[in-house]
Short mmCIF file of C-alpha atoms in Angstrom, two decimals:
data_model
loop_
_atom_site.label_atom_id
_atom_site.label_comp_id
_atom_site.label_asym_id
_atom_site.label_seq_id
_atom_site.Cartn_x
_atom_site.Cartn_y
_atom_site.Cartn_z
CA UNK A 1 -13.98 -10.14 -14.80
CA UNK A 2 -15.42 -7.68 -17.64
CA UNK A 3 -15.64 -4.76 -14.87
CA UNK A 4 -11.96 -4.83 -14.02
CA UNK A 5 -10.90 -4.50 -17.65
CA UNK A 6 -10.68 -1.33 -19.11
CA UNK A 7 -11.68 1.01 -21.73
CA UNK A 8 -9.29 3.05 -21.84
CA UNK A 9 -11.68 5.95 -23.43
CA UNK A 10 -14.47 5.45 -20.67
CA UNK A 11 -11.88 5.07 -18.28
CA UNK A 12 -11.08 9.03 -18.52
CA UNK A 13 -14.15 9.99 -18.74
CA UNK A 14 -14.87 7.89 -15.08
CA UNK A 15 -11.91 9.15 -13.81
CA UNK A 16 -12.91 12.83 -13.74
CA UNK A 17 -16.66 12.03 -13.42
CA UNK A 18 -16.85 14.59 -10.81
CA UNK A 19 -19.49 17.60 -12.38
CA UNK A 20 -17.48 20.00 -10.74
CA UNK A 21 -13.90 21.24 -10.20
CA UNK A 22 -12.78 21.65 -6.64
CA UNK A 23 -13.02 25.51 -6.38
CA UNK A 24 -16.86 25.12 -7.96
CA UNK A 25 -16.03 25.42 -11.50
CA UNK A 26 -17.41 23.26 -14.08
CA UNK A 27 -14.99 20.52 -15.49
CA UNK A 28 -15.02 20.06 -19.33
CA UNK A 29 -13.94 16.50 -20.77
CA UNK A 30 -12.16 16.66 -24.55
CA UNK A 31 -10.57 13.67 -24.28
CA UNK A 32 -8.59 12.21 -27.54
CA UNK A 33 -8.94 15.40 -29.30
CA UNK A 34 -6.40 16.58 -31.27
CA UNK A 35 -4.36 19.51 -29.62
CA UNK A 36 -5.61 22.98 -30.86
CA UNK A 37 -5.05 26.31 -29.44
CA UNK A 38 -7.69 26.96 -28.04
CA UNK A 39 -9.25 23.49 -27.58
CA UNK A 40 -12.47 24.70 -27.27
CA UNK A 41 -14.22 27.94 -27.62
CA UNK A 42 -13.22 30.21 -25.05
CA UNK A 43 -16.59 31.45 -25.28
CA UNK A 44 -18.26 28.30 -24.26
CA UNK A 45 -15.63 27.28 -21.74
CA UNK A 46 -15.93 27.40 -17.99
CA UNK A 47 -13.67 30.69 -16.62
CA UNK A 48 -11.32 28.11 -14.77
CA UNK A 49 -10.78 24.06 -15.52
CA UNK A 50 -9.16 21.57 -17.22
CA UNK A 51 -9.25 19.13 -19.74
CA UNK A 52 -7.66 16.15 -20.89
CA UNK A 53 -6.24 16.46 -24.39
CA UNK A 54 -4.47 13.89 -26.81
CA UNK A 55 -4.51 10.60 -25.00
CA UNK A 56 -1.62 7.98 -27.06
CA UNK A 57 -0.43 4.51 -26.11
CA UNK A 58 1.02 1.83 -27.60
CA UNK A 59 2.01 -1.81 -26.66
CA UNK A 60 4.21 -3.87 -28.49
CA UNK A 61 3.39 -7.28 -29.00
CA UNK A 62 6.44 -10.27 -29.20
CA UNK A 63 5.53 -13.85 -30.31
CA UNK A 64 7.36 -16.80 -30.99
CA UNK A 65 7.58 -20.74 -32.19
CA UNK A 66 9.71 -22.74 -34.05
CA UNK A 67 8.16 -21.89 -37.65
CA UNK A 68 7.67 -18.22 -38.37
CA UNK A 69 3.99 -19.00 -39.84
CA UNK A 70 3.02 -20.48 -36.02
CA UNK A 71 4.82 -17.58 -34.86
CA UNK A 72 2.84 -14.95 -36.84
CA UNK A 73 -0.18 -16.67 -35.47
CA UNK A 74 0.96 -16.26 -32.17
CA UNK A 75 0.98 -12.30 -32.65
CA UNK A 76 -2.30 -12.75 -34.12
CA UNK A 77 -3.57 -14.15 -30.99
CA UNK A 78 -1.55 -11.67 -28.86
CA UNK A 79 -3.48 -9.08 -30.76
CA UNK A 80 -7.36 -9.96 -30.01
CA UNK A 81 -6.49 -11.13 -26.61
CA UNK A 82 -5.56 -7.95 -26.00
CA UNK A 83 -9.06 -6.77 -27.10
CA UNK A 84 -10.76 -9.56 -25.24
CA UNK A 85 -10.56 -12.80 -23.81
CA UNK A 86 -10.40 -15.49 -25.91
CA UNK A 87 -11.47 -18.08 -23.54
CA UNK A 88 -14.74 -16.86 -23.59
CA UNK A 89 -15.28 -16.75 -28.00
CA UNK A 90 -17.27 -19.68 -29.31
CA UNK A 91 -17.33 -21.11 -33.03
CA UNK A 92 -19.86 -20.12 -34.86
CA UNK A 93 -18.22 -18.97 -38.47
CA UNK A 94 -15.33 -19.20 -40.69
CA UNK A 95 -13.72 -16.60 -43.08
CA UNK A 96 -11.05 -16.91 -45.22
CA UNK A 97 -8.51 -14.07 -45.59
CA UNK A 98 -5.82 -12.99 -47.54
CA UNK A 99 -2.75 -11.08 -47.16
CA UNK A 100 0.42 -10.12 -49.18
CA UNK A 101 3.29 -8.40 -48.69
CA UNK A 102 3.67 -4.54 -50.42
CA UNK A 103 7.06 -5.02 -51.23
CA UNK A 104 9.42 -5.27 -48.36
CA UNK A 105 9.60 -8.38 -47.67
CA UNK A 106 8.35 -10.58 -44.59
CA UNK A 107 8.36 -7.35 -42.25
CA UNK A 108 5.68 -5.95 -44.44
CA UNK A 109 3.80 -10.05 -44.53
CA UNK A 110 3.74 -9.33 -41.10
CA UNK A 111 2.37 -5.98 -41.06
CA UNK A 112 -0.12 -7.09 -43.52
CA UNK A 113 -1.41 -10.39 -41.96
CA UNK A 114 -2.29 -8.64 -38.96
CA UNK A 115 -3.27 -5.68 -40.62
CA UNK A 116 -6.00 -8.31 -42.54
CA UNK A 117 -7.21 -9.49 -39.26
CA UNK A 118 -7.45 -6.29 -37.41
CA UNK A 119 -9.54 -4.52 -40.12
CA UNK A 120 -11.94 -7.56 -40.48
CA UNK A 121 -12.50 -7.30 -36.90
CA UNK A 122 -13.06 -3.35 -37.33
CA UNK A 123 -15.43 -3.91 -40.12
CA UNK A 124 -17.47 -6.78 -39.00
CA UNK A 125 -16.58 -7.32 -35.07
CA UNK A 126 -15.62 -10.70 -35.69
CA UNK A 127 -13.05 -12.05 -33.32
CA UNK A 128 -11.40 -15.17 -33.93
CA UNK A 129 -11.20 -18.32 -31.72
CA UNK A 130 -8.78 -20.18 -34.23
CA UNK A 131 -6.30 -18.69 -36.16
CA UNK A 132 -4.90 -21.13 -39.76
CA UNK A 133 -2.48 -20.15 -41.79
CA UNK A 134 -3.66 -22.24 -45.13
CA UNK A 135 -0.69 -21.02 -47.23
CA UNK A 136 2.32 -19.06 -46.29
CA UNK A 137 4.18 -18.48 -49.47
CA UNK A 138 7.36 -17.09 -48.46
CA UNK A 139 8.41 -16.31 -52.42
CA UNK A 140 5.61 -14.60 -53.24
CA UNK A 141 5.24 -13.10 -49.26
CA UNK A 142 1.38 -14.09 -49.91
CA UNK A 143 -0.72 -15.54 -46.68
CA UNK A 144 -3.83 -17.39 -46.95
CA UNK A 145 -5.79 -17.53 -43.15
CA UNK A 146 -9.06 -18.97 -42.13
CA UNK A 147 -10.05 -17.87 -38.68
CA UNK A 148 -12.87 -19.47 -37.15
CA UNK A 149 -14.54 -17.50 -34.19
CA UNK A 150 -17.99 -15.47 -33.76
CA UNK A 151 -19.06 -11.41 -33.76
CA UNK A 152 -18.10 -9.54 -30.68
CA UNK A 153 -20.61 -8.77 -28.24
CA UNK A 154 -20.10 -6.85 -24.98
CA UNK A 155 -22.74 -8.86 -23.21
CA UNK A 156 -20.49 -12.06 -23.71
CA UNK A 157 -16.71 -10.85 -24.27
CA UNK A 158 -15.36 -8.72 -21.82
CA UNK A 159 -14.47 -5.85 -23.12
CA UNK A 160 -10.02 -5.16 -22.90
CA UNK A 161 -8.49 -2.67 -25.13
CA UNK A 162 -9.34 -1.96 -28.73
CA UNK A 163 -6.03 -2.12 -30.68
CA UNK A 164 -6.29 0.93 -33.21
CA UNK A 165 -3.63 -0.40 -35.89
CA UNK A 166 -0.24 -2.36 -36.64
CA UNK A 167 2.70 0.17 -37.23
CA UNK A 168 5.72 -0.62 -38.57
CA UNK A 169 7.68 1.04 -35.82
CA UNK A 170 10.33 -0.80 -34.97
CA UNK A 171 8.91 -4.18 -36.19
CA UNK A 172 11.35 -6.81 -35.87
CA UNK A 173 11.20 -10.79 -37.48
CA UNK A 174 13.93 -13.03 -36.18
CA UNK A 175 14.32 -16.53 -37.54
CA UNK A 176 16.78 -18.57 -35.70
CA UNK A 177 17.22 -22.36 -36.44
CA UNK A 178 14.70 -23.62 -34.40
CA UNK A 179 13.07 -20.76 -32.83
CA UNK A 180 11.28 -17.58 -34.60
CA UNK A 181 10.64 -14.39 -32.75
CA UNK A 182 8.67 -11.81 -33.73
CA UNK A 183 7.77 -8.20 -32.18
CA UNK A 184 5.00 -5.57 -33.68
CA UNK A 185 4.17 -2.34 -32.11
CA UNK A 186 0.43 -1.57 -31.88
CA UNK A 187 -1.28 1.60 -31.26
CA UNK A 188 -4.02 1.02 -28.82
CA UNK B 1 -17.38 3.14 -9.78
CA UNK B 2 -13.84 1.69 -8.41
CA UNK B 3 -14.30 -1.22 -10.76
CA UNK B 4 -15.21 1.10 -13.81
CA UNK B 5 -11.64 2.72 -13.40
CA UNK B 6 -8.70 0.87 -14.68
CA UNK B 7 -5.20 0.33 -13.59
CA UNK B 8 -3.60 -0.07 -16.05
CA UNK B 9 -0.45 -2.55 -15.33
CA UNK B 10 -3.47 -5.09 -13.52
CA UNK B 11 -6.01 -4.26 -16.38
CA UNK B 12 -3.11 -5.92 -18.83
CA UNK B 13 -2.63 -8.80 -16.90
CA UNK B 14 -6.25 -8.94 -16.18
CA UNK B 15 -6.80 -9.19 -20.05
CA UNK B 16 -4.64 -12.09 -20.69
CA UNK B 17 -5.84 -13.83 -17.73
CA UNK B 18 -6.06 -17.13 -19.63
CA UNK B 19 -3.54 -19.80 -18.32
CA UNK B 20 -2.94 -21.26 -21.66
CA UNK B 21 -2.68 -20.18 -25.34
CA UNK B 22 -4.97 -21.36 -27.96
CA UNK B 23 -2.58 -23.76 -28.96
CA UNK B 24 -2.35 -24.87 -25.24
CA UNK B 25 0.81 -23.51 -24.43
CA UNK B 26 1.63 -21.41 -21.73
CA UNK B 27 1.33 -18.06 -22.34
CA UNK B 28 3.37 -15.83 -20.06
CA UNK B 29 3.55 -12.04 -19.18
CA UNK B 30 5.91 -9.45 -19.62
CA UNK B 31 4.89 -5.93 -19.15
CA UNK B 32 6.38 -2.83 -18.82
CA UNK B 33 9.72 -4.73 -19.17
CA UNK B 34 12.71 -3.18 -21.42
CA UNK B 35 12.53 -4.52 -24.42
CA UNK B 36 15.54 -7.07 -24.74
CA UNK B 37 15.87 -9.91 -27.31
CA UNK B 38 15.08 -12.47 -25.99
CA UNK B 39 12.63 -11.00 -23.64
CA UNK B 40 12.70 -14.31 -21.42
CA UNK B 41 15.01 -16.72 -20.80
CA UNK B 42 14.34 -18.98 -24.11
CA UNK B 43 15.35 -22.27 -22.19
CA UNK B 44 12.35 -21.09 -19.84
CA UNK B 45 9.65 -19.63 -21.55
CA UNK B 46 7.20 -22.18 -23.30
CA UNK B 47 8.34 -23.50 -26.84
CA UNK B 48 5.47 -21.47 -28.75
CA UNK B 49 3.38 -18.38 -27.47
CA UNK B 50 3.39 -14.38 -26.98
CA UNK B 51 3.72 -11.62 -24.03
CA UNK B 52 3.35 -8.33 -24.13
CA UNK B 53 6.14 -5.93 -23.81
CA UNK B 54 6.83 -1.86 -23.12
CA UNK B 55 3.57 -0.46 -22.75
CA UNK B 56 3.93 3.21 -23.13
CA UNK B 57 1.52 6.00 -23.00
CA UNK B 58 0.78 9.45 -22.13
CA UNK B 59 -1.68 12.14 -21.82
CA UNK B 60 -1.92 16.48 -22.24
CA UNK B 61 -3.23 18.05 -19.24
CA UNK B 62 -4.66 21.33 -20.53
CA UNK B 63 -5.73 23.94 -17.52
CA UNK B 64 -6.69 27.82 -17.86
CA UNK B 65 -7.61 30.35 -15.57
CA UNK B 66 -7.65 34.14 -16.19
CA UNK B 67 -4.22 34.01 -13.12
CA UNK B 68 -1.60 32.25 -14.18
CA UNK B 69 -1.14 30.61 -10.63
CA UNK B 70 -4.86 29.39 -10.86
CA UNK B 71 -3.82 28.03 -13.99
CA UNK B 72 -1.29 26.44 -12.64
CA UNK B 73 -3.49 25.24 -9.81
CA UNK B 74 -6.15 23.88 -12.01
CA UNK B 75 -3.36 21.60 -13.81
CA UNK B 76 -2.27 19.99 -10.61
CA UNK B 77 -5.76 19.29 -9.96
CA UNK B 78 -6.10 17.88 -13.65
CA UNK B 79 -3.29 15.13 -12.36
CA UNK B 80 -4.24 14.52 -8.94
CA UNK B 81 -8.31 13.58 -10.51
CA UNK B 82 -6.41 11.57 -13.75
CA UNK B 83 -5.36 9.18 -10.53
CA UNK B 84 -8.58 9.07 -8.47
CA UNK B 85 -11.99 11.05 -8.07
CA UNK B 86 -11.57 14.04 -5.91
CA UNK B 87 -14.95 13.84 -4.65
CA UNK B 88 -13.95 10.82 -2.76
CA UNK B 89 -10.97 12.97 -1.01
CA UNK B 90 -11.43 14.19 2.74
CA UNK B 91 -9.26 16.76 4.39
CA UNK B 92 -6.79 14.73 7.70
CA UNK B 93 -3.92 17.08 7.30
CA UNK B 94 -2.30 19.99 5.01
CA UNK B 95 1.55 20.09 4.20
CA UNK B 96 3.77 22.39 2.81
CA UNK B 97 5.93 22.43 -0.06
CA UNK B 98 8.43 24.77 -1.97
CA UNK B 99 8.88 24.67 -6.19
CA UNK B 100 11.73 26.74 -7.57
CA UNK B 101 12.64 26.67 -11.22
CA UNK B 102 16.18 25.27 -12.46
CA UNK B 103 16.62 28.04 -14.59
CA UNK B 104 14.42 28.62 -17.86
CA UNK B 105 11.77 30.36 -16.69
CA UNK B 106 7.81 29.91 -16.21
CA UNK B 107 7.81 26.35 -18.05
CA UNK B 108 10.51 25.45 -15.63
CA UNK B 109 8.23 26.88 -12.81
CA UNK B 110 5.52 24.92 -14.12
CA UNK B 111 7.15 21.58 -14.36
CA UNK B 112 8.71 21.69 -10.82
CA UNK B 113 5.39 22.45 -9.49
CA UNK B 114 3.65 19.48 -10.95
CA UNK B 115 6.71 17.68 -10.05
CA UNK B 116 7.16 18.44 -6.27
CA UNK B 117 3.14 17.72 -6.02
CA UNK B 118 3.53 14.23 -7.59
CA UNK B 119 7.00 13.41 -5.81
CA UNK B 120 4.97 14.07 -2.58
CA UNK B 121 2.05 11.72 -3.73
CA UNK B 122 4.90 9.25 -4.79
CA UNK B 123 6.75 9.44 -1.61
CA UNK B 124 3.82 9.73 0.99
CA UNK B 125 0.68 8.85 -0.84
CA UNK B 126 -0.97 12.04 0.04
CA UNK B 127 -3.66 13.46 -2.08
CA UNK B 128 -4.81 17.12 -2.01
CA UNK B 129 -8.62 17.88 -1.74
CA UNK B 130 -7.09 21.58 -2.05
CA UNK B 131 -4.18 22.95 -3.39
CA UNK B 132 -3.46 26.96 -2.65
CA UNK B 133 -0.23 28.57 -3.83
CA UNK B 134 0.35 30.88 -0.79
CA UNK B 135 3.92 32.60 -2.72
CA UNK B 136 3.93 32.70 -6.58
CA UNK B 137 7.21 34.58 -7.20
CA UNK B 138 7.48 35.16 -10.80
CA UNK B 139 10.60 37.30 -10.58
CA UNK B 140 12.77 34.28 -8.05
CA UNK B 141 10.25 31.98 -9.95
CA UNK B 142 9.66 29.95 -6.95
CA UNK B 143 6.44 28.81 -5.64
CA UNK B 144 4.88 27.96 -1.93
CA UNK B 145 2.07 25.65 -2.10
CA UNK B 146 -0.06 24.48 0.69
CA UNK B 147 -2.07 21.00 -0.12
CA UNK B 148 -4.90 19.75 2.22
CA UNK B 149 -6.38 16.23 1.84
CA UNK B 150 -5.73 12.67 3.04
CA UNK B 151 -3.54 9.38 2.45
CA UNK B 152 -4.64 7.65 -0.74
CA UNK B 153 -6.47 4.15 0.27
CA UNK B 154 -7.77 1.66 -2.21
CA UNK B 155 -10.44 1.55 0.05
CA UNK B 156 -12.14 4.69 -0.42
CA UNK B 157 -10.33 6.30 -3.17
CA UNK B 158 -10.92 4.45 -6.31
CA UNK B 159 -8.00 4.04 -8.49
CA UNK B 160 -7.55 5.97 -11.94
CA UNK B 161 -4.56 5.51 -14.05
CA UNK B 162 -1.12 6.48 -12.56
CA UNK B 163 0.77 9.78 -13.72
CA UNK B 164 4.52 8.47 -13.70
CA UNK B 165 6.45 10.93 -14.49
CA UNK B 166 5.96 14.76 -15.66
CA UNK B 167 7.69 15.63 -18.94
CA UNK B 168 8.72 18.85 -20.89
CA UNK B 169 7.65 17.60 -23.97
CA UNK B 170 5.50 20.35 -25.44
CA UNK B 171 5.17 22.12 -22.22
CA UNK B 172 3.35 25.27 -22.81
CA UNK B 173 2.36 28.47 -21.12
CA UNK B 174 0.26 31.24 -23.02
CA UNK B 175 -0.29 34.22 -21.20
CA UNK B 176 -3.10 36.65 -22.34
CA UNK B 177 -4.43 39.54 -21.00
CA UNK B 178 -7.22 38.46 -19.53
CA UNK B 179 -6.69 34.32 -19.73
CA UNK B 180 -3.79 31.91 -19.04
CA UNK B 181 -3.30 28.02 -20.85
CA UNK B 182 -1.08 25.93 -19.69
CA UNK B 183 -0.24 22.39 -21.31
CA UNK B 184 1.49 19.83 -20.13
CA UNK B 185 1.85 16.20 -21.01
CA UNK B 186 2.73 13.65 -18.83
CA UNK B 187 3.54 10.08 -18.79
CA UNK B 188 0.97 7.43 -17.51
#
C-alpha cells in the first residue's frame, strides 16, 4: 500500500527522473523553490531545459458530529490520516497538550488545537492513534487533549502527504442543534 | 518506478483507505468536489466523521533556450514529462496542429501553444516523444507544431500527476539577447 501513496516532493523529482531532456540537454530539478529571476545561475545552467518551480497545494479538511469538541477531533483525525494511515499506528505513549484560543473566538480554538497537534507531530514525529479532548472550555476557548499513539516511522506507516500547516483561510465552524460541522484549509 | 509516481485523485483515496474512523464510524470521501455546505446529504452520511474536500494545486513550469520557440518547446516538454517519463515514450505516429494567439501578444502565443498540446493529450491521449515547431510566426503570432510519439497506456507509461488546465496567472516571457525564459504555471 505504502508504494502507491505519494510524496508529493519525491513524486516530482520521479516524474522527470529522466538525466536528459529529449533534444540531449541536461534537465535541472528546482523543485519548491521560490520563484526568482533567474532561478538558477545562468552560468551553471544547461543552454536549453526546464525546471519545475514553486509547487503549492492545499486540501481542505470538513468534519462533523453532534458536539463540536467530537467534531474538532474528527478534523484532527482527518489531518494525520492524511499524513498516514492510521490503521497501521500502535499505542505506545501518551502526551498531554494544550491549546487556547488568541482571541477570536472558537475559529481561532480551532486553528489552535490543530495547530498543537500538527507542530507536536513536526517536532517529535509522533502521530496519534487516539485523539481526547480532556477539557473544552468554551468561555475561556482553552482545550486540554491527550493523544495516545507512537513516533512515525517509514518502515511501519506508509508514508501519505505531510500537511505543512492550518490556515485560517476560509475556516468555517457551524453548530447546528444536533449536528456540528467544521471545515479547515491545510497547506500540504 | 510506476508505483513511485503518484496520481494524485487515487493517492487521496488511497490514503484514507481505512473503512472506518477511529471512532468506528464510517468515514466517507469527497474529493475534488465543490465545496457546498453540507457537502453530503446529512440524512446519509454517517452521524460523526470527516472527508476531504477541494483539493487544489498547481505548479511553475520554467523553460529557457537562447530561441524563443525552443523555449517554448522546452516548456511543452516540461508538461508532457510532469505527466509521465518521456523515456518510456515510443514514436507510432506524428500529428499536426495549429496555435494562434487571441490577441495580446507572445504570452497569448505561449498559452495557446501549451493549450492546443494538452487539449490534444486530453482529447486523444497522445503523447509527444518530439515536439518541432515547423512555423513560428511572431508577426501573425501563430504557430505550426508537429508532435511525434504514441497513445498514453498505463501499461508502459507510468503515470505522473495530471496538468488540468493551463493558466495565465503569472505567465511570463523574457526575451534577452542571447537567452529566452518563459514561465508558466499551470493547474494540476
Amino acid at each position: 500500500m505504502s508504494e502507491s501513496i505519494p510524496d508529493n516532493f519525491e513524486s516530482e523529482l520521479e516524474v522527470n527522473s529522466g538525466e536528459n531532456g529529449l533534444d540531449g540537454s541536461e534537465i535541472s530539478f528546482v523543485i519548491g523553490q521560490s520563484v526568482e529571476l533567474p532561478t538558477m545561475d545562468e552560468s551553471k545552467r544547461p543552454i536549453i531545459g526546464y525546471e519545475y518551480v514553486d509547487h503549492t497545494a492545499d486540501i481542505q479538511l470538513h468534519a462533523w458530529a453532534p458536539k463540536l469538541q467530537d467534531a474538532f477531533i474528527q478534523c484532527a483525525y482527518a489531518m494525520f490520516a492524511y499524513m498516514t494511515d492510521l490503521d497501521t499506528v500502535d499505542i505506545a505513549s501518551s502526551v498531554e497538550l494544550q491549546a487556547e484560543a488568541t482571541g477570536d473566538g472558537l475559529d481561532s480554538l480551532l486553528y489552535h488545537f490543530l495547530d498543537e497537534l500538527l507542530f507536536h507531530f513536526s517536532a517529535e514525529y509522533f502521530v496519534p492513534k487516539t485523539i481526547e479532548i480532556t477539557k473544552f472550555d468554551r468561555e475561556a476557548l482553552k482545550i486540554d487533549v491527550t493523544i495516545s499513539g507512537e513516533d512515525f516511522e517509514l518502515s511501519k506507516h506508509p508514508q501519505g502527504t505531510e500537511v505543512k500547516a492550518i490556515t485560517y483561510s476560509n475556516l468555517q465552524i457551524h453548530e447546528k442543534e444536533n449536528m456540528c460541522d467544521v471545515f479547515v484549509i491545510v497547506d500540504i
